[in-house]
Coordinates of C-alpha atoms in Angstrom, one line a residue:
Chain A
X1 CA 304.6 -16.3 -5.1
X2 CA 301.3 -17.8 -2.8
X3 CA 299.7 -15.1 -3.7
X4 CA 299.9 -15.0 -6.6
X5 CA 298.9 -18.6 -6.9
X6 CA 296.3 -18.2 -4.8
X7 CA 294.6 -15.5 -7.2
X8 CA 295.7 -17.9 -9.7
X9 CA 292.9 -20.4 -8.0
X10 CA 290.7 -18.0 -6.8
X11 CA 290.4 -16.4 -10.4
X12 CA 290.3 -20.0 -11.8
X13 CA 286.9 -20.8 -9.4
X14 CA 285.1 -17.5 -10.2
X15 CA 286.2 -18.4 -13.8
X16 CA 283.9 -21.7 -13.7
X17 CA 281.3 -19.7 -11.4
X18 CA 280.7 -17.4 -14.4
X19 CA 280.4 -19.9 -17.1
X20 CA 278.2 -22.2 -14.9
X21 CA 275.7 -18.6 -14.0
X22 CA 275.9 -17.7 -18.1
X23 CA 274.7 -21.2 -19.1
X24 CA 272.0 -21.3 -16.7
X25 CA 270.4 -17.7 -17.3
X26 CA 270.5 -18.6 -21.0
X27 CA 268.1 -21.4 -19.9
X28 CA 266.2 -19.0 -17.9
X29 CA 265.1 -16.6 -20.5
X30 CA 264.0 -19.6 -22.3
X31 CA 265.4 -19.9 -25.4
X32 CA 266.5 -23.7 -24.9
X33 CA 264.6 -26.9 -22.7
X34 CA 267.2 -27.8 -19.9
X35 CA 267.3 -31.1 -18.7
X36 CA 266.9 -32.0 -15.2
X37 CA 270.4 -34.1 -16.4
X38 CA 271.7 -31.0 -17.3
X39 CA 271.3 -29.0 -14.5
X40 CA 272.3 -32.1 -12.2
X41 CA 276.3 -32.0 -14.2
X42 CA 276.3 -27.8 -13.5
X43 CA 275.3 -29.0 -9.4
X44 CA 277.7 -31.2 -9.7
X45 CA 280.4 -29.4 -10.9
X46 CA 279.1 -26.4 -8.8
X47 CA 279.8 -28.8 -6.0
X48 CA 283.5 -29.9 -7.1
X49 CA 284.3 -26.0 -7.5
X50 CA 283.0 -25.1 -4.3
X51 CA 285.8 -27.2 -2.3
X52 CA 288.6 -24.3 -3.9
X53 CA 286.5 -21.4 -2.9
X54 CA 288.5 -19.3 -0.3
X55 CA 286.6 -15.9 -0.9
X56 CA 283.2 -14.3 -0.2
X57 CA 282.4 -13.9 -3.8
X58 CA 282.7 -16.6 -5.0
X59 CA 280.4 -17.7 -2.2
X60 CA 278.3 -15.3 -3.0
X61 CA 278.1 -16.7 -7.1
X62 CA 277.8 -20.3 -5.9
X63 CA 275.0 -19.6 -3.9
X64 CA 272.7 -17.3 -6.8
X65 CA 273.8 -20.6 -9.1
X66 CA 272.1 -22.8 -7.1
X67 CA 269.4 -20.5 -6.2
X68 CA 268.7 -19.9 -10.3
X69 CA 268.7 -24.0 -10.5
X70 CA 265.9 -24.7 -7.8
X71 CA 264.0 -22.5 -9.6
X72 CA 265.0 -24.5 -13.7
X73 CA 263.6 -27.7 -11.8
X74 CA 260.9 -26.0 -10.6
X75 CA 260.3 -24.6 -13.9
X76 CA 260.8 -28.4 -15.3
X77 CA 258.5 -30.6 -13.4
X78 CA 255.8 -27.5 -14.0
X79 CA 256.4 -28.4 -17.4
X80 CA 256.5 -31.7 -17.3
X81 CA 253.3 -31.6 -14.8
X82 CA 251.0 -28.9 -17.0
X83 CA 248.4 -31.5 -17.4
X84 CA 247.9 -33.1 -13.6
X85 CA 244.6 -31.7 -11.7
X86 CA 244.1 -30.2 -8.7
X87 CA 241.3 -31.5 -6.9
X88 CA 238.7 -29.5 -5.5
X89 CA 236.0 -30.8 -3.3
X90 CA 233.2 -29.0 -4.3
X91 CA 234.0 -28.8 -8.2
X92 CA 234.2 -32.6 -7.5
X93 CA 230.3 -33.0 -6.0
X94 CA 229.6 -30.8 -8.7
X95 CA 230.6 -33.3 -10.8
X96 CA 229.8 -36.6 -8.8
X97 CA 225.8 -35.1 -9.3
X98 CA 225.9 -34.6 -12.9
X99 CA 227.4 -38.5 -13.1
X100 CA 225.1 -39.4 -11.1
X101 CA 222.1 -38.6 -12.8
X102 CA 222.9 -39.5 -16.0
X103 CA 221.0 -42.0 -16.7
X104 CA 218.7 -42.8 -19.2
X105 CA 216.7 -44.5 -17.3
X106 CA 215.9 -41.4 -14.6
X107 CA 213.2 -39.5 -15.8
X108 CA 214.0 -36.3 -14.5
X109 CA 217.3 -34.5 -13.5
X110 CA 218.5 -36.0 -9.7
X111 CA 218.3 -32.1 -7.7
X112 CA 221.1 -32.0 -4.5
X113 CA 218.7 -30.3 -2.5
X114 CA 216.1 -32.6 -2.9
X115 CA 215.2 -34.1 0.7
X116 CA 215.5 -37.8 -0.4
X117 CA 218.9 -38.0 -1.8
X118 CA 218.1 -39.9 -4.4
X119 CA 221.7 -39.5 -6.1
X120 CA 223.6 -40.8 -3.4
X121 CA 220.7 -43.4 -2.8
X122 CA 222.0 -44.6 -6.3
X123 CA 225.8 -44.4 -5.5
X124 CA 225.4 -46.6 -2.6
X125 CA 223.6 -48.8 -4.2
X126 CA 226.0 -48.8 -7.2
X127 CA 229.1 -48.7 -5.1
X128 CA 227.9 -51.6 -2.2
X129 CA 230.1 -54.4 -3.7
X130 CA 233.5 -52.2 -3.3
X131 CA 233.5 -53.0 0.4
X132 CA 234.4 -56.0 1.8
X133 CA 233.0 -55.9 4.8
X134 CA 231.5 -58.7 6.5
X135 CA 228.2 -59.1 5.1
X136 CA 225.2 -61.7 5.5
X137 CA 225.1 -61.3 9.5
X138 CA 221.8 -61.7 11.1
X139 CA 221.1 -61.6 15.2
X140 CA 220.3 -64.5 15.7
X141 CA 216.5 -64.4 17.4
X142 CA 217.8 -61.8 20.4
X143 CA 220.2 -65.0 21.4
X144 CA 223.4 -62.8 21.1
X145 CA 221.1 -59.7 22.9
X146 CA 224.0 -58.7 25.2
X147 CA 224.2 -54.8 26.4
X148 CA 227.4 -53.7 28.9
X149 CA 227.1 -54.9 32.6
X150 CA 226.7 -51.7 35.1
X151 CA 229.6 -51.6 36.9
X152 CA 229.2 -52.2 39.8
X153 CA 229.4 -49.5 42.1
X154 CA 232.0 -49.4 44.8
X155 CA 230.8 -48.4 48.4
X156 CA 232.3 -45.6 50.3
X157 CA 234.1 -48.2 53.6
X158 CA 232.5 -46.4 56.7
X159 CA 236.3 -46.3 58.4
X160 CA 235.2 -44.2 61.6
X161 CA 232.4 -47.7 62.1
X162 CA 235.1 -50.5 61.4
X163 CA 235.5 -51.5 65.4
X164 CA 231.7 -51.7 66.8
X165 CA 229.3 -53.9 65.7
X166 CA 225.8 -52.8 65.5
X167 CA 222.9 -55.0 67.4
X168 CA 220.1 -54.5 66.2
X169 CA 216.7 -55.8 67.9
X170 CA 213.7 -56.0 66.3
X171 CA 210.8 -54.3 67.5
X172 CA 208.2 -55.2 65.5
X173 CA 207.2 -57.4 62.8
X174 CA 207.6 -55.8 58.8
X175 CA 204.5 -55.2 57.1
X176 CA 204.2 -57.3 54.3
X177 CA 206.1 -56.9 51.3
X178 CA 204.7 -56.8 48.1
X179 CA 205.6 -59.7 47.6
X180 CA 204.5 -61.2 49.8
X181 CA 201.2 -59.6 48.6
X182 CA 201.8 -61.7 45.5
X183 CA 202.7 -64.8 47.4
X184 CA 199.3 -64.8 48.4
X185 CA 197.0 -64.0 45.7
X186 CA 198.9 -67.1 44.2
X187 CA 198.0 -69.3 47.3
X188 CA 194.9 -68.2 46.9
X189 CA 194.4 -68.8 42.9
X190 CA 195.5 -72.2 43.5
X191 CA 193.3 -73.3 46.3
X192 CA 190.3 -72.2 44.3
X193 CA 192.2 -74.7 41.0
X194 CA 192.3 -77.3 43.9
X195 CA 188.5 -76.9 44.9
X196 CA 187.1 -76.6 41.5
X197 CA 189.5 -79.8 40.9
X198 CA 188.2 -81.6 43.9
X199 CA 184.6 -80.8 42.6
X200 CA 185.1 -81.9 39.1
X201 CA 186.8 -85.2 40.2
X202 CA 183.4 -85.9 42.4
X203 CA 184.9 -84.6 46.1
X204 CA 187.0 -87.3 46.2
X205 CA 190.5 -85.9 47.0
X206 CA 193.5 -85.8 44.1
X207 CA 196.2 -87.5 43.3
X208 CA 198.8 -85.3 45.0
X209 CA 201.7 -85.5 42.4
X210 CA 199.3 -85.2 39.7
X211 CA 198.5 -81.7 41.5
X212 CA 201.7 -80.2 41.9
X213 CA 204.3 -82.0 39.2
X214 CA 204.2 -79.9 36.0
X215 CA 206.2 -82.3 33.3
X216 CA 207.0 -79.9 31.5
X217 CA 208.5 -77.2 34.0
X218 CA 210.6 -78.1 36.9
X219 CA 210.5 -74.8 38.5
X220 CA 206.9 -75.0 37.9
X221 CA 206.9 -77.8 39.9
X222 CA 208.6 -76.6 43.2
X223 CA 206.5 -73.7 43.0
X224 CA 203.4 -76.1 43.3
X225 CA 204.7 -77.5 46.0
X226 CA 205.5 -75.0 47.7
X227 CA 202.2 -73.3 47.5
X228 CA 200.2 -76.4 48.4
X229 CA 202.5 -76.2 51.5
X230 CA 201.2 -72.9 52.3
X231 CA 197.6 -73.5 52.0
X232 CA 198.2 -77.0 53.8
X233 CA 199.6 -74.7 56.7
X234 CA 197.1 -72.2 56.9
X235 CA 194.7 -76.0 56.9
X236 CA 193.0 -74.6 54.3
X237 CA 193.8 -78.4 52.3
X238 CA 194.7 -81.3 53.7
X239 CA 197.3 -84.1 52.6
X240 CA 196.6 -87.8 53.8
X241 CA 196.9 -91.5 52.3
X242 CA 194.9 -92.6 50.0
X243 CA 194.4 -97.1 50.4
X244 CA 197.1 -97.4 48.1
X245 CA 199.6 -95.7 49.7
X246 CA 199.7 -92.5 47.3
X247 CA 199.2 -89.4 49.0
X248 CA 196.4 -87.5 48.3
X249 CA 194.9 -84.0 48.5
X250 CA 191.6 -82.4 49.4
X251 CA 190.2 -79.0 50.2
X252 CA 189.3 -78.2 53.9
X253 CA 186.1 -76.1 54.9
X254 CA 188.1 -73.3 57.2
X255 CA 185.5 -73.2 60.0
X256 CA 186.3 -76.8 60.1
X257 CA 189.6 -77.8 60.4
X258 CA 190.2 -81.3 59.8
X259 CA 192.7 -82.1 62.5
X260 CA 195.6 -85.1 61.0
X261 CA 197.9 -87.3 63.4
X262 CA 198.9 -87.3 67.0
X263 CA 199.8 -83.6 67.7
X264 CA 196.6 -82.1 65.9
X265 CA 199.1 -80.4 63.5
X266 CA 199.4 -80.9 59.9
X267 CA 203.6 -81.5 59.1
X268 CA 203.0 -81.5 55.4
X269 CA 206.6 -81.8 54.4
X270 CA 207.6 -83.9 56.6
X271 CA 204.4 -86.2 56.1
X272 CA 205.4 -86.7 52.9
X273 CA 209.4 -87.4 53.5
X274 CA 207.8 -90.2 55.6
X275 CA 205.5 -91.2 52.8
X276 CA 208.0 -91.5 50.4
X277 CA 210.4 -93.2 53.2
X278 CA 207.5 -95.0 53.7
X279 CA 206.8 -96.3 50.3
X280 CA 210.5 -97.4 49.4
X281 CA 211.1 -99.6 52.3
X282 CA 208.0 -100.9 51.8
Chain B
X1 CA 237.5 -77.6 34.7
X2 CA 237.0 -81.0 36.2
X3 CA 240.3 -82.7 37.4
X4 CA 241.0 -85.6 36.0
X5 CA 243.3 -88.7 37.7
X6 CA 246.1 -89.8 35.9
X7 CA 245.0 -92.6 33.9
X8 CA 248.5 -95.1 33.0
X9 CA 248.4 -97.9 30.6
X10 CA 250.8 -100.7 30.4
X11 CA 252.2 -98.5 28.0
X12 CA 253.4 -95.9 30.3
X13 CA 250.9 -92.9 28.7
X14 CA 248.5 -90.6 29.3
X15 CA 244.8 -91.8 28.2
X16 CA 244.4 -89.7 25.2
X17 CA 242.3 -86.4 25.4
X18 CA 243.4 -85.8 28.3
X19 CA 245.1 -83.2 30.4
X20 CA 247.0 -84.3 33.3
X21 CA 246.4 -82.1 36.6
X22 CA 247.7 -82.9 39.3
X23 CA 245.2 -82.4 42.6
X24 CA 247.5 -80.0 44.7
X25 CA 247.8 -77.5 40.9
X26 CA 245.7 -74.5 41.0
X27 CA 243.2 -74.2 38.5
X28 CA 245.0 -71.4 36.7
X29 CA 247.6 -73.1 35.9
X30 CA 245.5 -75.8 34.4
X31 CA 246.2 -76.5 30.1
X32 CA 243.5 -76.3 27.9
X33 CA 241.9 -78.9 26.8
X34 CA 240.6 -78.9 22.5
X35 CA 237.2 -79.4 23.5
X36 CA 237.4 -75.9 25.5
X37 CA 240.1 -73.8 23.4
X38 CA 236.6 -75.2 20.5
X39 CA 233.9 -74.0 23.3
X40 CA 235.8 -70.2 24.1
X41 CA 237.2 -69.8 20.3
X42 CA 232.9 -71.0 19.4
X43 CA 231.7 -68.2 22.3
X44 CA 234.6 -65.9 20.7
X45 CA 233.5 -66.3 17.0
X46 CA 229.9 -65.4 18.8
X47 CA 230.9 -61.7 19.5
X48 CA 232.7 -61.2 16.6
X49 CA 229.6 -61.9 15.3
X50 CA 227.2 -59.8 17.0
X51 CA 229.5 -56.6 17.4
X52 CA 229.8 -57.2 13.7
X53 CA 226.3 -56.9 13.3
X54 CA 226.3 -54.1 14.5
X55 CA 229.2 -52.7 13.2
X56 CA 231.5 -51.9 16.2
X57 CA 234.7 -53.5 16.9
X58 CA 235.2 -56.1 19.1
X59 CA 237.4 -55.2 22.7
X60 CA 239.8 -57.1 23.2
X61 CA 239.1 -56.1 27.0
X62 CA 235.0 -57.5 26.9
X63 CA 237.1 -60.9 25.1
X64 CA 239.2 -61.1 28.0
X65 CA 236.9 -60.8 31.0
X66 CA 233.7 -61.6 29.1
X67 CA 234.4 -65.0 27.8
X68 CA 237.7 -66.1 28.7
X69 CA 237.8 -65.2 32.6
X70 CA 240.0 -67.0 33.7
X71 CA 241.1 -68.9 31.3
X72 CA 242.7 -65.2 29.5
X73 CA 246.4 -66.6 29.7
X74 CA 245.6 -68.9 26.4
X75 CA 244.1 -65.6 25.1
X76 CA 246.7 -65.7 21.7
X77 CA 245.9 -69.8 21.2
X78 CA 241.4 -68.9 22.0
X79 CA 242.2 -66.3 19.3
X80 CA 244.1 -68.1 16.6
X81 CA 241.3 -71.3 16.9
X82 CA 238.6 -68.3 16.8
X83 CA 239.9 -66.7 13.3
X84 CA 240.7 -70.2 11.9
X85 CA 237.0 -71.0 12.9
X86 CA 235.9 -67.5 11.0
X87 CA 237.8 -67.2 7.6
X88 CA 237.0 -71.4 7.6
X89 CA 232.8 -71.7 8.5
X90 CA 231.8 -67.6 7.4
X91 CA 234.7 -66.5 5.3
X92 CA 235.2 -63.6 7.4
X93 CA 239.0 -62.9 8.2
X94 CA 239.8 -61.5 12.1
X95 CA 241.8 -57.9 11.4
X96 CA 243.7 -56.2 14.6
X97 CA 243.1 -53.1 14.7
X98 CA 245.8 -50.3 16.0
X99 CA 244.3 -50.5 19.3
X100 CA 244.2 -54.3 19.8
X101 CA 239.9 -54.6 19.0
X102 CA 238.8 -56.5 16.2
X103 CA 236.9 -56.5 13.2
X104 CA 235.9 -59.0 10.7
X105 CA 235.8 -58.1 7.0
X106 CA 235.2 -60.3 3.9
X107 CA 237.9 -62.8 2.8
X108 CA 236.5 -64.5 0.4
X109 CA 237.5 -61.2 -1.8
X110 CA 235.1 -59.1 -3.1
X111 CA 232.0 -60.8 -5.7
X112 CA 232.0 -57.2 -8.0
X113 CA 228.9 -55.5 -9.3
X114 CA 225.7 -53.9 -7.5
X115 CA 225.0 -55.7 -4.7
X116 CA 221.9 -55.3 -2.7
X117 CA 222.0 -52.4 0.1
X118 CA 219.0 -53.6 1.7
X119 CA 216.9 -50.3 2.9
X120 CA 216.7 -47.2 1.2
X121 CA 219.3 -45.7 4.2
X122 CA 221.7 -47.9 4.4
X123 CA 221.8 -47.1 0.3
X124 CA 222.2 -43.6 1.1
X125 CA 224.6 -44.6 3.6
X126 CA 227.1 -46.4 1.8
X127 CA 227.3 -43.8 -1.0
X128 CA 227.4 -41.1 1.7
X129 CA 230.2 -42.4 3.3
X130 CA 231.9 -43.2 -0.3
X131 CA 231.5 -39.6 -1.4
X132 CA 233.1 -38.8 1.8
X133 CA 236.0 -41.1 1.9
X134 CA 236.6 -40.4 -1.7
X135 CA 237.3 -36.9 -1.6
X136 CA 239.6 -37.3 1.8
X137 CA 241.7 -39.3 -0.3
X138 CA 241.7 -37.5 -3.0
X139 CA 243.3 -34.4 -1.1
X140 CA 246.8 -34.0 -1.0
X141 CA 247.6 -35.0 2.5
X142 CA 245.0 -37.5 3.1
X143 CA 242.9 -35.0 5.2
X144 CA 239.5 -32.8 4.9
X145 CA 239.2 -29.5 7.3
X146 CA 236.0 -29.7 8.6
X147 CA 235.0 -26.3 7.1
X148 CA 236.1 -27.8 3.7
X149 CA 234.3 -31.4 4.9
X150 CA 230.7 -28.8 5.1
X151 CA 231.2 -27.4 2.4
X152 CA 231.3 -30.2 0.4
X153 CA 228.2 -31.7 1.4
X154 CA 226.4 -28.9 1.5
X155 CA 227.0 -29.5 -2.5
X156 CA 225.8 -33.3 -2.8
X157 CA 222.8 -31.9 -0.7
X158 CA 223.5 -32.8 3.0
X159 CA 223.5 -30.3 5.9
X160 CA 225.6 -31.7 8.9
X161 CA 224.0 -29.9 11.5
X162 CA 221.2 -31.7 10.2
X163 CA 219.8 -33.8 12.8
X164 CA 216.1 -34.7 11.4
X165 CA 217.2 -35.9 7.5
X166 CA 214.5 -37.6 6.4
X167 CA 216.8 -40.1 5.0
X168 CA 220.1 -39.7 7.3
X169 CA 218.5 -39.2 10.0
X170 CA 220.7 -36.7 12.7
X171 CA 223.3 -36.3 10.1
X172 CA 226.0 -34.7 12.5
X173 CA 225.8 -37.9 14.8
X174 CA 226.4 -39.9 11.8
X175 CA 228.9 -38.5 10.4
X176 CA 230.8 -37.5 13.6
X177 CA 229.7 -40.4 16.1
X178 CA 227.9 -43.2 13.6
X179 CA 230.9 -43.1 10.9
X180 CA 233.8 -42.4 13.7
X181 CA 232.7 -45.6 16.0
X182 CA 232.5 -48.1 13.8
X183 CA 235.6 -46.5 12.2
X184 CA 235.1 -45.6 8.0
X185 CA 236.5 -42.3 9.5
X186 CA 238.9 -40.7 12.0
X187 CA 238.4 -37.6 13.7
X188 CA 241.5 -35.3 14.7
X189 CA 242.2 -31.6 16.2
X190 CA 244.8 -30.0 14.4
X191 CA 246.2 -28.5 17.5
X192 CA 248.1 -26.1 15.4
X193 CA 245.6 -24.0 14.3
X194 CA 243.9 -21.3 15.7
X195 CA 241.2 -22.2 16.5
X196 CA 242.1 -25.8 16.5
X197 CA 239.7 -27.4 13.9
X198 CA 239.2 -30.8 13.7
X199 CA 240.6 -32.9 10.4
X200 CA 238.6 -36.0 9.1
X201 CA 240.7 -39.0 7.5
X202 CA 240.0 -42.5 6.7
X203 CA 239.7 -45.2 9.7
X204 CA 240.5 -48.3 9.5
X205 CA 238.1 -49.6 8.8
X206 CA 237.8 -47.9 5.4
X207 CA 241.2 -49.4 5.1
X208 CA 240.9 -52.5 5.2
X209 CA 237.3 -52.7 3.4
X210 CA 238.4 -50.5 0.7
X211 CA 240.8 -51.0 -2.0
X212 CA 242.6 -47.5 -3.3
X213 CA 242.4 -48.2 -6.8
X214 CA 239.0 -48.9 -7.6
X215 CA 238.2 -45.7 -5.6
X216 CA 240.6 -43.4 -7.3
X217 CA 239.5 -45.8 -11.0
X218 CA 235.8 -44.0 -9.2
X219 CA 236.9 -40.6 -9.1
X220 CA 238.2 -40.7 -12.1
X221 CA 234.9 -42.6 -13.6
X222 CA 233.3 -39.3 -12.0
X223 CA 235.6 -36.8 -14.2
X224 CA 234.9 -38.4 -17.1
X225 CA 237.2 -37.8 -20.3
X226 CA 238.6 -41.2 -19.3
X227 CA 240.8 -39.9 -17.5
X228 CA 243.9 -42.0 -16.5
X229 CA 244.3 -42.7 -12.7
X230 CA 248.4 -42.0 -13.2
X231 CA 247.2 -38.2 -14.1
X232 CA 246.9 -37.9 -9.6
X233 CA 250.5 -38.6 -8.5
X234 CA 250.2 -38.5 -4.9
X235 CA 247.0 -40.9 -4.8
X236 CA 248.8 -43.2 -7.3
X237 CA 251.6 -44.2 -5.0
X238 CA 249.3 -44.9 -2.1
X239 CA 247.5 -47.6 -4.6
X240 CA 251.0 -48.3 -5.8
X241 CA 251.2 -48.7 -1.6
X242 CA 248.7 -50.7 -0.6
X243 CA 249.4 -52.5 -3.7
X244 CA 253.3 -53.8 -3.2
X245 CA 252.0 -54.1 1.5
X246 CA 252.9 -51.2 2.4
X247 CA 250.2 -49.2 3.3
X248 CA 249.0 -48.5 7.0
X249 CA 246.8 -46.1 7.8
X250 CA 247.5 -42.2 7.3

């Protein structure tokens, strides 16, 4: 009894799959088109029937049925999307060139081999409006001309000599560097200017402040004061006070250094400080 | 930052505009005044503009190290203020990239129509970038192999290996370095091929500056015959994704 029931159910399953296969094969032969909806309903029926499959024969039929349905679906998609294009870059490039060339204003046909890339230039000007980039940014007169500073290199630590203290004793005077030579040139130039102004003023001492102060540049003023101090130290010039107590400067002849002060040495910076202090007090 | 002593009026409140800082408090824990916030935001704006002029994304690290320095903890507030300033004053939007860098895009919308593209080189460059990006967009996978790209550009009349093109200059450097640095293109290595090959895809700046629908319409215009953009189903899906705001760089 049980055997007959199982045979009967197996036969039932077999019949179902046979009917489904026949329906699908009819569609495959191309006699009539099949819709996705009908394929879906057939697959759903096969899924429901598969639960009762107990023999490999019906299982093989189920697999064959699904394979055929897949093929039908693929045919269905291809037929419905037969108007789709496949993108081919080189074909598109040729169409692009023809498209750009289609201009009544152009006198010559654009050649892609032209080195001036006229077609790209025209195309670029036409499509520049597509970009939502930030436009109109102009450099602000190098105010933001910034370059990444070079990375500082770490000095290798000399572990062996960490605990020792190296004492260096100077053995001789270091030769003058380029900076010192540059300073000497500036001082010489300033001395020349001083002499010239002195002669223009009728060989009368010049007001020290008028000579060194640059009203537009504080740094230049400080430089002038430093250079004058070098000139005075070398006794090429002297700073004294006039009748009104204002410091004045005058060039000296090197062969006749002028002795000022009780020590016989010119203390230019100290003298100026005392002068200013006495002016404040007086 | 100057330390302010606490000023209390009869009502017991602090003077308006001053930030209280006890003398014992370290500078790193200080609050940021409105004036400092605006000043730092202004400096960040300058840096963004300077880098955008060179089409280089601004690095977050540069902002922190060069401008914020000891105020780096206030980075979110300062960046927010800088973004507001950029949008209000210049009409630019500050966009953050995936690698935490920033770039500017036009926040006022595209005016449409032909825009003056500057010199001939700039116009050719724009044309080349657009042609390349359009071709990449039209591929099925939104990626283009190196060999295909070289053939495509060759058909367009551009030799990728050229280093002395009279209009574009060093084309190889332009495509593999300049456009990648400017984030118009991304070049990745496909390790699954033998030998490994390079692939081109859209860069983050391209995703931000260009509208995919307009690119698709441009391609259809080039094909002619009143081609419907919806015929390109994969690309049309990308267009719909972008319209719904769900597109992310692929």
